[in-house]
PDB file of C-alpha atoms in Angstrom:
ATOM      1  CA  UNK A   1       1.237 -41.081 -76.395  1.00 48.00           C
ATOM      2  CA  UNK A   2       1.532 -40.054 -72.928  1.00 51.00           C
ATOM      3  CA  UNK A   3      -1.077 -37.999 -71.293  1.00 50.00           C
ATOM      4  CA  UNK A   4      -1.351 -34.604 -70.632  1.00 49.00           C
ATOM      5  CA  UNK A   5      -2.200 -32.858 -67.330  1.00 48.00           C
ATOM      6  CA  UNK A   6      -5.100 -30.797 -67.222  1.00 50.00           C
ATOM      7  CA  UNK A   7      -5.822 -28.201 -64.453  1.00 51.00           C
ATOM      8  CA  UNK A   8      -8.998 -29.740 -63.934  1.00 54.00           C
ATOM      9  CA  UNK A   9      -7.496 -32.915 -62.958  1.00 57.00           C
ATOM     10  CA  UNK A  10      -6.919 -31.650 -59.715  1.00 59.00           C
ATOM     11  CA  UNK A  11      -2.632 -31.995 -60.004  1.00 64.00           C
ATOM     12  CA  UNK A  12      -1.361 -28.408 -59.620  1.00 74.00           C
ATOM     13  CA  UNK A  13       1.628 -27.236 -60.925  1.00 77.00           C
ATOM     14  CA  UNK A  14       2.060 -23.887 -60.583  1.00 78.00           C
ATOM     15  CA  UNK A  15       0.993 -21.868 -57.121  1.00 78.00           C
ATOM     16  CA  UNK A  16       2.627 -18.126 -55.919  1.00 75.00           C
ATOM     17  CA  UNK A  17       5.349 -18.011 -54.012  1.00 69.00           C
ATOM     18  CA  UNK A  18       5.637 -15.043 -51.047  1.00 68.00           C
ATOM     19  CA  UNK A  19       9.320 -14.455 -49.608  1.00 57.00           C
ATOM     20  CA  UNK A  20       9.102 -12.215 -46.527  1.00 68.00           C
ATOM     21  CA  UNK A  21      11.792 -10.118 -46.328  1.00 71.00           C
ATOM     22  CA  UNK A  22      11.305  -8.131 -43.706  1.00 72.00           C
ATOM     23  CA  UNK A  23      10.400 -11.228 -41.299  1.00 77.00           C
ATOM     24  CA  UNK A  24      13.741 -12.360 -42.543  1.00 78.00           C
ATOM     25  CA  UNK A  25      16.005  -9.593 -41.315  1.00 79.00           C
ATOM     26  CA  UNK A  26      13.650  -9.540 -38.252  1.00 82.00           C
ATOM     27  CA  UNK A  27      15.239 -13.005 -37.487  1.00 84.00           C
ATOM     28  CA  UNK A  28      18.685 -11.910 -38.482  1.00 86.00           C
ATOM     29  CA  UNK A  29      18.547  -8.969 -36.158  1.00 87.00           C
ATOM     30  CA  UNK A  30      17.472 -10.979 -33.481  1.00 88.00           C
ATOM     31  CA  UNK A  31      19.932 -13.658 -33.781  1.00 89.00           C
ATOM     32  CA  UNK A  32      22.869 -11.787 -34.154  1.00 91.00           C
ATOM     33  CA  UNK A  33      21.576  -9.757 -30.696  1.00 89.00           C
ATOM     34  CA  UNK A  34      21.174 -12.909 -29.077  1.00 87.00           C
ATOM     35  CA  UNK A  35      24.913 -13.880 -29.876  1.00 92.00           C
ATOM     36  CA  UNK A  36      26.243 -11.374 -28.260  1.00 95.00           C
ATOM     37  CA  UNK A  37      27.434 -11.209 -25.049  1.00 95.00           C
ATOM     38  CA  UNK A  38      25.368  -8.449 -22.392  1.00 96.00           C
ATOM     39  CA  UNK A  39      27.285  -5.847 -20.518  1.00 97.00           C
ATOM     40  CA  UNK A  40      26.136  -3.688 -17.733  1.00 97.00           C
ATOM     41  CA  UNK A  41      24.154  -0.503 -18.617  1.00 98.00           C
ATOM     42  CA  UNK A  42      27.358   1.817 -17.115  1.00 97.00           C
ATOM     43  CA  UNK A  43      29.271   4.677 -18.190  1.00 97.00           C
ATOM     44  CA  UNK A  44      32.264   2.095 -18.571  1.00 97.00           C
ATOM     45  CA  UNK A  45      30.761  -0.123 -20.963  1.00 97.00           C
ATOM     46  CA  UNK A  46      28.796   3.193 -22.709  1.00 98.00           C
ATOM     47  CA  UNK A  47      32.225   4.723 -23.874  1.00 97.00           C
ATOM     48  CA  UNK A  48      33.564   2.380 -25.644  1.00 97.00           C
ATOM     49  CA  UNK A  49      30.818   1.779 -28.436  1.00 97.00           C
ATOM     50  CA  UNK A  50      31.124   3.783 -31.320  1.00 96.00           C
ATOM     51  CA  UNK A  51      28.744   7.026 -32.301  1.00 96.00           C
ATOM     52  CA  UNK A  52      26.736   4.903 -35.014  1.00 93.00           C
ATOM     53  CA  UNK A  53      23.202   4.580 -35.201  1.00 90.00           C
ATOM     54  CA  UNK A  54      22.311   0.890 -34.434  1.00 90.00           C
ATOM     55  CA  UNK A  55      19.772  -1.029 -32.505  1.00 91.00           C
ATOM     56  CA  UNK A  56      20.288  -2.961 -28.974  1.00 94.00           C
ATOM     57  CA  UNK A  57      17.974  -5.071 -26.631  1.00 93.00           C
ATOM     58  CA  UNK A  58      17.909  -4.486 -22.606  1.00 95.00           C
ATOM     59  CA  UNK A  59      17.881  -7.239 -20.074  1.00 94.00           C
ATOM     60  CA  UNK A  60      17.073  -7.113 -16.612  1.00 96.00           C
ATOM     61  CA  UNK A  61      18.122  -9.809 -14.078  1.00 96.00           C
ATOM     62  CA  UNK A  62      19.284 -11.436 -17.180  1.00 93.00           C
ATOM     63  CA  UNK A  63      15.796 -11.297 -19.112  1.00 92.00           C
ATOM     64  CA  UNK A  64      15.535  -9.648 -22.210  1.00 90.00           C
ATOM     65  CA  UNK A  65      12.660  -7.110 -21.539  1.00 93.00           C
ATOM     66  CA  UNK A  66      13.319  -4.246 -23.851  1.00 93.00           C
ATOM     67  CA  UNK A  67      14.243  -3.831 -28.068  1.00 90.00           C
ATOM     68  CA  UNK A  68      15.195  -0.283 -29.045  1.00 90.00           C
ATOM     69  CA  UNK A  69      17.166   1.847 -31.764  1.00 89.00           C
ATOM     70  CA  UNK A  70      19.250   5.093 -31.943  1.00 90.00           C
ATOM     71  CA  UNK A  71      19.149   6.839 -35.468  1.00 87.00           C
ATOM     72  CA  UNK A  72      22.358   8.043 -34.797  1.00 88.00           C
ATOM     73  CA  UNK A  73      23.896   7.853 -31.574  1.00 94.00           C
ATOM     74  CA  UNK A  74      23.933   4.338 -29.815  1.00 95.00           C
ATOM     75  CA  UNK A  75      25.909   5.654 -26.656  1.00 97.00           C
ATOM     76  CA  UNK A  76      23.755   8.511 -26.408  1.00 97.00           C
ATOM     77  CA  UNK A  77      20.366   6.658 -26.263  1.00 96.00           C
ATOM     78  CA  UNK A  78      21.767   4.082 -24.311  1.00 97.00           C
ATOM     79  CA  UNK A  79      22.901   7.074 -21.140  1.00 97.00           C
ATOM     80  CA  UNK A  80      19.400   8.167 -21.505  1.00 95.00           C
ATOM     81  CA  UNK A  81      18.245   5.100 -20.597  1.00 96.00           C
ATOM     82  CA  UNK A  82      21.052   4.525 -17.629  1.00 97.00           C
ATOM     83  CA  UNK A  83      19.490   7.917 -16.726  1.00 96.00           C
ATOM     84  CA  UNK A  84      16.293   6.852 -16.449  1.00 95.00           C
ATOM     85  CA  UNK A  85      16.568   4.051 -14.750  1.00 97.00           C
ATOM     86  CA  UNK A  86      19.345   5.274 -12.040  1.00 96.00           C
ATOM     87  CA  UNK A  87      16.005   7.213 -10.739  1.00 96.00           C
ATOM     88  CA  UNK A  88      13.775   4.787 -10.350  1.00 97.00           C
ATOM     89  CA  UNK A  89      12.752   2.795  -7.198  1.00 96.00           C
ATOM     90  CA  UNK A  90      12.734  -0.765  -7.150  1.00 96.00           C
ATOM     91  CA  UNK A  91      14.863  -1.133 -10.373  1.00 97.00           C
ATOM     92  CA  UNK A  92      19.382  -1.299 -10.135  1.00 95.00           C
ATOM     93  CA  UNK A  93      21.470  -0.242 -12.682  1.00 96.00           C
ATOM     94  CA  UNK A  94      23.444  -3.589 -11.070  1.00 95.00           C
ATOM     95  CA  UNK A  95      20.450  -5.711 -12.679  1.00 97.00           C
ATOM     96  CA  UNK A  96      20.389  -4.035 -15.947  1.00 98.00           C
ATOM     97  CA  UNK A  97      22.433  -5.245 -19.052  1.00 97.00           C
ATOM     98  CA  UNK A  98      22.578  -4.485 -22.851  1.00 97.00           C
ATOM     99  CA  UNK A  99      24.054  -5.542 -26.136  1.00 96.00           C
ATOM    100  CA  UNK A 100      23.298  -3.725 -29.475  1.00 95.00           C
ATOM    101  CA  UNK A 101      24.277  -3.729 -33.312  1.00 92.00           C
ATOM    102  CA  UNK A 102      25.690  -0.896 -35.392  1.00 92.00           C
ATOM    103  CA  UNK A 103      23.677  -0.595 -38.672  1.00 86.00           C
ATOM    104  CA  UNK A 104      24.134   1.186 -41.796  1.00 79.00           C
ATOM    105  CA  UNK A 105      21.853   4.894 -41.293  1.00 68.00           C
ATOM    106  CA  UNK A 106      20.030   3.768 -44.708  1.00 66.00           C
ATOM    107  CA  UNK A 107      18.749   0.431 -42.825  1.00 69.00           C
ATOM    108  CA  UNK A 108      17.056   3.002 -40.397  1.00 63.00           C
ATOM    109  CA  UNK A 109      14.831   3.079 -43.087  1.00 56.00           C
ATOM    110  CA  UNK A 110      13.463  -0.099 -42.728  1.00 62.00           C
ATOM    111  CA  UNK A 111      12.574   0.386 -38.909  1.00 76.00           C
ATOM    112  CA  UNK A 112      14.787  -2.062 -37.412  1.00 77.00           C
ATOM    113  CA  UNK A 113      13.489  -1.971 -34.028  1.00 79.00           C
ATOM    114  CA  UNK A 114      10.170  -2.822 -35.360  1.00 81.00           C
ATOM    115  CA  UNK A 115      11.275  -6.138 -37.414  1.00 81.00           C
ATOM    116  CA  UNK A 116      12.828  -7.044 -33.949  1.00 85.00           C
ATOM    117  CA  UNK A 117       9.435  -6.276 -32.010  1.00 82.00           C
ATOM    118  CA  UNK A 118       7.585  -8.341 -34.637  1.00 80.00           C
ATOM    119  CA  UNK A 119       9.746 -11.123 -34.113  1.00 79.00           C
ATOM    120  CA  UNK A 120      10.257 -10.878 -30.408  1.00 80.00           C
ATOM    121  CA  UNK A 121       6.054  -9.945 -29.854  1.00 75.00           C
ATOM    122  CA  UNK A 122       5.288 -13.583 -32.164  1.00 68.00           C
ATOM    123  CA  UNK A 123       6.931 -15.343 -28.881  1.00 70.00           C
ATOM    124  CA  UNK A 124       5.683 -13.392 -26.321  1.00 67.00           C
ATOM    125  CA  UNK A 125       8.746 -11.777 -24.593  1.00 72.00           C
ATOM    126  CA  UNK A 126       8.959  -8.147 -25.120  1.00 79.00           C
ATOM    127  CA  UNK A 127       7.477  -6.474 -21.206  1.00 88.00           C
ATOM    128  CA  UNK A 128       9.168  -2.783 -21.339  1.00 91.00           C
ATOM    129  CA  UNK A 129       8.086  -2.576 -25.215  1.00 86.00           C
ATOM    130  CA  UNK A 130       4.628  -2.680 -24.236  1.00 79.00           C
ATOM    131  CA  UNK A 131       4.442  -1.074 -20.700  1.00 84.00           C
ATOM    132  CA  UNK A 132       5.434   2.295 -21.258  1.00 84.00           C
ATOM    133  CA  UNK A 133       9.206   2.426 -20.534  1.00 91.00           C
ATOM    134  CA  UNK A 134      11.049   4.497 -23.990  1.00 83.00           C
ATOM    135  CA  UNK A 135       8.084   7.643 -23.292  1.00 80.00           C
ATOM    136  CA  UNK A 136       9.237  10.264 -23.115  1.00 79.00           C
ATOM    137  CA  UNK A 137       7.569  13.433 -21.727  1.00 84.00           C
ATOM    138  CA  UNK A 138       4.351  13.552 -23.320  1.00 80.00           C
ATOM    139  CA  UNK A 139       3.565  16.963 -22.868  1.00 88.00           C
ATOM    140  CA  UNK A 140       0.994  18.959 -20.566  1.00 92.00           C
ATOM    141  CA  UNK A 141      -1.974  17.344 -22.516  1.00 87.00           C
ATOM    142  CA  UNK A 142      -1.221  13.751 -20.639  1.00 89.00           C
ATOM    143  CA  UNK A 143      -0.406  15.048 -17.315  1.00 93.00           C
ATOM    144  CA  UNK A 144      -4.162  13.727 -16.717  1.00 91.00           C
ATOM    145  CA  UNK A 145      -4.226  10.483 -18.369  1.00 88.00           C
ATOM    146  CA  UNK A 146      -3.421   7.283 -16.335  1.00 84.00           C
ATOM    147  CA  UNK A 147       0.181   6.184 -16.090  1.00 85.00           C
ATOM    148  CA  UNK A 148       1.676   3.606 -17.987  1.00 85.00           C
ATOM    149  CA  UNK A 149       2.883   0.659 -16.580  1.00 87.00           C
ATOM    150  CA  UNK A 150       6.439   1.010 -16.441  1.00 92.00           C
ATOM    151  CA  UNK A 151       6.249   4.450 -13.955  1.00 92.00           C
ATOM    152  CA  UNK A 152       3.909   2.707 -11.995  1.00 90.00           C
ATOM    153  CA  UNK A 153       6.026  -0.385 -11.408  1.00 92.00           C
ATOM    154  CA  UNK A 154       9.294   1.790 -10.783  1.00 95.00           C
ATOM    155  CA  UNK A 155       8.447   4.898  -9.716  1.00 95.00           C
ATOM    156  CA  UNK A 156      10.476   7.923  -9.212  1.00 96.00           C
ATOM    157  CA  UNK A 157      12.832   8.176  -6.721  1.00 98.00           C
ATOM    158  CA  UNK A 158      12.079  11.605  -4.692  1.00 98.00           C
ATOM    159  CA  UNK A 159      14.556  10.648  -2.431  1.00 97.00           C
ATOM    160  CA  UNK A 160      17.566  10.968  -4.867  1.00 95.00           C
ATOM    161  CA  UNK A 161      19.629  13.957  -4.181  1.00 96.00           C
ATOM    162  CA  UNK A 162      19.795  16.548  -6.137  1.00 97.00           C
ATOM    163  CA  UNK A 163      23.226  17.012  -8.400  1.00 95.00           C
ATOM    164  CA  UNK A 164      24.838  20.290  -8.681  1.00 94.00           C
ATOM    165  CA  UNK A 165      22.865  22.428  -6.028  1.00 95.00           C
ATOM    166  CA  UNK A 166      25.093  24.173  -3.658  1.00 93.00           C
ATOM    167  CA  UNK A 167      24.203  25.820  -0.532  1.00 95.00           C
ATOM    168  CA  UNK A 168      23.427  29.466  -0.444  1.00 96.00           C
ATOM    169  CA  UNK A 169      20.787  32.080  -1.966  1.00 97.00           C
ATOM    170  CA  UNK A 170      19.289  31.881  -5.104  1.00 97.00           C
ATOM    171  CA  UNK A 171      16.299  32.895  -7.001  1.00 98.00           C
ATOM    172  CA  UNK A 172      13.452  31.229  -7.283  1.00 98.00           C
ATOM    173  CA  UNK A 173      13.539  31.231 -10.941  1.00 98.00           C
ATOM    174  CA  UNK A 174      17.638  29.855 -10.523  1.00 98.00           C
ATOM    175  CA  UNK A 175      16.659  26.803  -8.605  1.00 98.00           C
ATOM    176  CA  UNK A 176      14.033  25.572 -10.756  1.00 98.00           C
ATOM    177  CA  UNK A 177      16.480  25.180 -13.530  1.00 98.00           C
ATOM    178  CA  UNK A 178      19.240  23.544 -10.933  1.00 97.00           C
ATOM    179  CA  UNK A 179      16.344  21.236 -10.049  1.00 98.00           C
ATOM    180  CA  UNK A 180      15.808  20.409 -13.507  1.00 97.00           C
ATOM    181  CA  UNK A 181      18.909  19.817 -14.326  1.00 96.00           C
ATOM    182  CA  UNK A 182      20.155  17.539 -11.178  1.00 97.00           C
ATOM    183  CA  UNK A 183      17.272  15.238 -11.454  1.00 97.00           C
ATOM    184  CA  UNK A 184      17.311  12.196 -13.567  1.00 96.00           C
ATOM    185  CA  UNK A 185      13.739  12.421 -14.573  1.00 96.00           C
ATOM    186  CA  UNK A 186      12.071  15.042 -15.790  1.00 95.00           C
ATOM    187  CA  UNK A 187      10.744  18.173 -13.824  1.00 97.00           C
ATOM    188  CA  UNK A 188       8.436  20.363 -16.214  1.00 97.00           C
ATOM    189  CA  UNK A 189       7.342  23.883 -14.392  1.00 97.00           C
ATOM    190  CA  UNK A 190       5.057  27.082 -15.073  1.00 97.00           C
ATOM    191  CA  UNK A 191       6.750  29.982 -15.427  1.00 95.00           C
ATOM    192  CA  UNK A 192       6.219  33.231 -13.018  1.00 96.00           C
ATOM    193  CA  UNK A 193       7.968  36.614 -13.704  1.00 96.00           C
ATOM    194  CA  UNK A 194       7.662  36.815  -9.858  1.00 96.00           C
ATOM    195  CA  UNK A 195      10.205  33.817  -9.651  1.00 97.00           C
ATOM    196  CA  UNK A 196      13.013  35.660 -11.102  1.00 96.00           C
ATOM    197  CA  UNK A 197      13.126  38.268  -7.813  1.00 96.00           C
ATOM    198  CA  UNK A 198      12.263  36.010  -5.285  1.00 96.00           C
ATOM    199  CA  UNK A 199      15.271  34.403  -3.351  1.00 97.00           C
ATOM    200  CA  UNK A 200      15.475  31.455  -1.407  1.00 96.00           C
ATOM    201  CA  UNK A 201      17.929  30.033   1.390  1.00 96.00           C
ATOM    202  CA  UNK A 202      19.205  26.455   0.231  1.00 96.00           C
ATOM    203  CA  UNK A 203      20.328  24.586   3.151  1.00 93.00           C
ATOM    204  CA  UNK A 204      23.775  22.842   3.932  1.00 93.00           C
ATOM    205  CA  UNK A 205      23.890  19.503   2.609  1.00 91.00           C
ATOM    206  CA  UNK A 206      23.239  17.611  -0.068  1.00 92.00           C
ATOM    207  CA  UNK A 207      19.230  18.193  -0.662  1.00 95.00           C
ATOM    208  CA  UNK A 208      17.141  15.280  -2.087  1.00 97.00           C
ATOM    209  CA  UNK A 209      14.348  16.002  -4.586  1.00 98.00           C
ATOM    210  CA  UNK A 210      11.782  15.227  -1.765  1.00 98.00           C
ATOM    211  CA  UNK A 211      13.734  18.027   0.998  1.00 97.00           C
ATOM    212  CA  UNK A 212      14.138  20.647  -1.994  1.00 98.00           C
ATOM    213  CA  UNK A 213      10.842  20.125  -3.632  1.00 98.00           C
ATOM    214  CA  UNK A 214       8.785  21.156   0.094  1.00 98.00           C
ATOM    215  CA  UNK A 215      11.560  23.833   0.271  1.00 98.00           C
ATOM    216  CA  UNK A 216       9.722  25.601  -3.250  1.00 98.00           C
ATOM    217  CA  UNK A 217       6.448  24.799  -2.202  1.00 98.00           C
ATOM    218  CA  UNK A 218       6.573  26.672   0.701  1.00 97.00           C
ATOM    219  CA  UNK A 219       7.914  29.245  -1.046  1.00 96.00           C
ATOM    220  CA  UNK A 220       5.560  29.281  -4.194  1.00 97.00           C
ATOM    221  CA  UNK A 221       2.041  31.342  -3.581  1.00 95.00           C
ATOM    222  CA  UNK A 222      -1.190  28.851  -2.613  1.00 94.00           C
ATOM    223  CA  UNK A 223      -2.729  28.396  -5.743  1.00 96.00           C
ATOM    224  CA  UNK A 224       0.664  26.659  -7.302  1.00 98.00           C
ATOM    225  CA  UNK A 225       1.544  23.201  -6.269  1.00 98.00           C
ATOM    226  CA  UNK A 226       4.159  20.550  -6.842  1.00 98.00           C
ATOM    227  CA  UNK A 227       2.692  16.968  -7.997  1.00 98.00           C
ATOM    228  CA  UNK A 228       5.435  14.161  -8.150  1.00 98.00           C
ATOM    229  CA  UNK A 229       3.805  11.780 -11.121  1.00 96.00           C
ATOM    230  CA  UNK A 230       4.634   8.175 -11.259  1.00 94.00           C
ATOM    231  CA  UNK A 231       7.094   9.243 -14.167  1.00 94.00           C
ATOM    232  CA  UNK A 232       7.810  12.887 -13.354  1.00 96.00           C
ATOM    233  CA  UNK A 233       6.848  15.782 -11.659  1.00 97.00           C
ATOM    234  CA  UNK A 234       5.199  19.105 -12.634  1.00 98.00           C
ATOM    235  CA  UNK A 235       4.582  22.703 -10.871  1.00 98.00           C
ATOM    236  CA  UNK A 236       1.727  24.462 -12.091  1.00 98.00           C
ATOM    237  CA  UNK A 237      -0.672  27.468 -10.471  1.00 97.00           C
ATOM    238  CA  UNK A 238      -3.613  24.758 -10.708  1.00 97.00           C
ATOM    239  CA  UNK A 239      -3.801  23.548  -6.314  1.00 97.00           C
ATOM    240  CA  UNK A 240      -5.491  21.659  -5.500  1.00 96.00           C
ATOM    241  CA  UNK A 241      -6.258  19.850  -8.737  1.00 96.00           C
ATOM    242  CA  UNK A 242      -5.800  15.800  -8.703  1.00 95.00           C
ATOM    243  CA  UNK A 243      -3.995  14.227 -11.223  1.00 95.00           C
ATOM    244  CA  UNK A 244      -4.609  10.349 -11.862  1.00 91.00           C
ATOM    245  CA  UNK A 245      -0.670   9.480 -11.977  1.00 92.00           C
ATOM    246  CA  UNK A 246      -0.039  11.349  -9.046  1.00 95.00           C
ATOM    247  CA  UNK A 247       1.497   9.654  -5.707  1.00 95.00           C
ATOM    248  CA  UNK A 248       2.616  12.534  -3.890  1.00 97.00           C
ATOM    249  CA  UNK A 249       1.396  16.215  -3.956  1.00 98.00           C
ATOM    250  CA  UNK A 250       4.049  19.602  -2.132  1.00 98.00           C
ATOM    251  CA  UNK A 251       1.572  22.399  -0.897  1.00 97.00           C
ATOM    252  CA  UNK A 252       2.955  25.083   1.601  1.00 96.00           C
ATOM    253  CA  UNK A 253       5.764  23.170   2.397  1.00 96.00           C
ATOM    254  CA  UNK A 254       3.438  19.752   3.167  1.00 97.00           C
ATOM    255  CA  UNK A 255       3.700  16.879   0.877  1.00 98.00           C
ATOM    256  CA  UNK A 256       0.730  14.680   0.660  1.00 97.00           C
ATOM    257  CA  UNK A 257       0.695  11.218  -0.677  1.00 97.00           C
ATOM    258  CA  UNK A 258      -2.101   9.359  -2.963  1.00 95.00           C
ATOM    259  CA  UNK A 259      -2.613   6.331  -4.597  1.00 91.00           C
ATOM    260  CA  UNK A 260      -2.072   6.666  -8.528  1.00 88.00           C
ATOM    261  CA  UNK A 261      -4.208   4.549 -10.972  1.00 80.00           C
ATOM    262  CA  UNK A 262      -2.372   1.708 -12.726  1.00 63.00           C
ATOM    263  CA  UNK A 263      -2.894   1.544 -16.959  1.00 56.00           C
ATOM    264  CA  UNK A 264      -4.292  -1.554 -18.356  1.00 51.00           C
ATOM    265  CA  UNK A 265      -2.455  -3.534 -21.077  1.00 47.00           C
ATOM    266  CA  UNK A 266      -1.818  -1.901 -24.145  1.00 48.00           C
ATOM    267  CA  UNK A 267      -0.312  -2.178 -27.191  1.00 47.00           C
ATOM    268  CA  UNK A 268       3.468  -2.712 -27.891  1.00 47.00           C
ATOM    269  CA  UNK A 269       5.503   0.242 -28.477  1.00 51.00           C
ATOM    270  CA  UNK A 270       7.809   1.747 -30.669  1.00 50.00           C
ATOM    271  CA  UNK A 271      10.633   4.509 -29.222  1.00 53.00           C
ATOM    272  CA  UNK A 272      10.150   7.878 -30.132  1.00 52.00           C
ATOM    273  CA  UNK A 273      12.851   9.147 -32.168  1.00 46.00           C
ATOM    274  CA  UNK A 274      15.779   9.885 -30.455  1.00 48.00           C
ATOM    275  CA  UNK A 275      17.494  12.895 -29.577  1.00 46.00           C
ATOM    276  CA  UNK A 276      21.041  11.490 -29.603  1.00 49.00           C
ATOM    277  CA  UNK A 277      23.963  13.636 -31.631  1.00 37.00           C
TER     278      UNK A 277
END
C-alpha cells in the first residue's frame, strides 16, 4: 500500500496563487510605447493623431523623461505641453519627442498613466513625473510655497514676445487679457475697476513679456506689483511682498531680480485631469 502524504510531513501541495493584473497591463503599456517610433512635439506631427483619449510618454534628447494621459483628447494635451515648453529657457521644442497609444475611454478607468509610472518608477527612469512638470496653476494658495523642480530647471522665458498685441492705445484692463492670452505660460492678475478707464500707449514693435510687463508696472499704482515666478507670473496689490519662487519682481517700471528657492525631491506625480475637448 503506498503511503500517503501528510501536511505535517513537510511536502506541500497546495499554496495561493496571486496574478497581478494591473502590473501586467503596466508592462503591456509600456512595451507597446517603447515600440513605437518618437516624433517631434510639433504642430505637424500633433494633427495627424486622432481626438481619442490615450496615453503617450515624452522624451527629451532622446530620453524618456515623462508618462502622461489625455481622457479624451490626445492632440489637445499633447499642444499644451508644446505650449509649455516653447516658453521655457534652457529646454527646445527641437529636443523634445513623443509617441502615445489610443485607448478605449472605459480603460481610463483603470488609470493607465499610473500602471505606466509603476512600471517605469520600479526602474528608476521617470524625471518630469516626479519634478513638477504636468502642474498646472495651483491657485493663489501656492503662490508662496517653493517651486517645483521642473520651473526651476527651465524657467520662464520673459523674453518671449508677446503674440497678438498690436501697437496703439488700450485700456489697462484690455492689455492684461492680450497679455494673458499671448503668453505661453500662465499670467494670473487682481482685478481693479480702475483698470477698465485707464489707457496705455503700446509701443511699435513686437513687445516681449519682459518690455510689456515694466510697461504695466509703471502704470499700475505702488502698492501693486508684477512677480515673474519660476513657472508663472502674478500681479497683485501686495508690493513689496517676497515670494519664495520668485526670480524677478516689476515695480514702477523697475524690474528687480532674486534668487528663487529650489524644491527638494518629492514624490512622483500623476497629471491633473485634463482639459482637452
Amino acid at each position: 500500500m503506498t503511503p500517503g502524504v501528510g501536511l505535517d510531513e513537510g511536502l506541500q501541495y497546495h499554496k495561493d496563487f496571486t496574478l497581478s493584473i494591473t502590473k501586467a497591463l503596466g508592462d503591456q503599456l509600456a512595451a507597446a510605447l517603447n515600440g513605437l517610433e518618437p516624433v517631434p512635439l510639433h504642430e505637424d506631427s500633433i494633427k495627424e493623431l486622432k481626438e481619442r483619449a490615450g496615453v503617450y510618454q515624452l522624451y527629451l534628447n532622446g530620453e524618456f523623461v515623462y508618462v502622461g494621459k489625455a481622457d479624451r483628447s490626445l492632440p489637445a494635451r499633447l499642444r499644451n505641453h508644446l505650449l509649455k515648453i516653447s516658453g521655457r529657457r534652457r529646454i527646445s521644442l527641437e529636443d523634445t519627442t513623443f509617441s502615445c497609444l489610443y485607448v478605449a475611454e472605459d480603460f481610463s478607468a483603470l488609470a493607465p498613466e499610473q500602471l505606466l509610472i509603476s512600471h517605469h518608477k520600479g526602474m528608476g527612469n521617470i524625471p518630469w513625473n516626479n519634478n513638477g512638470f504636468g502642474n498646472k496653476d495651483p491657485g493663489r494658495q501656492r503662490d508662496h510655497t517653493i517651486p517645483n523642480r521642473f520651473d526651476v530647471q527651465f524657467p520662464i522665458d520673459l523674453d518671449r514676445p508677446v503674440e497678438g498685441l498690436e501697437p496703439g492705445e488700450i485700456t489697462l484692463h484690455d492689455l492684461l487679457e492680450k497679455v494673458k492670452a499671448g503668453l505661453p505660460y500662465n499670467f494670473r492678475y487682481g482685478r481693479s475697476a480702475a483698470f477698465k478707464d485707464q489707457l496705455i500707449t503700446v509701443p511699435e514693435g513686437q513687445a516681449t513679456a519682459d518690455e510689456v510687463f515694466r510697461l504695466i508696472s509703471a502704470a499700475i499704482p505702488d502698492k501693486w506689483q508684477i512677480t515673474a515666478l519660476v513657472g508663472y507670473v502674478i500681479m497683485y496689490d501686495d508690493s513689496p511682498a517676497a515670494y519664495n519662487s520668485a526670480w524677478r519682481y516689476y515695480r514702477a517700471g523697475q524690474a528687480i531680480d532674486v534668487e528663487p528657492e529650489a524644491e527638494p525631491a518629492g514624490d512622483v506625480e500623476v497629471d491633473q485631469p485634463d482639459q482637452d475637448g
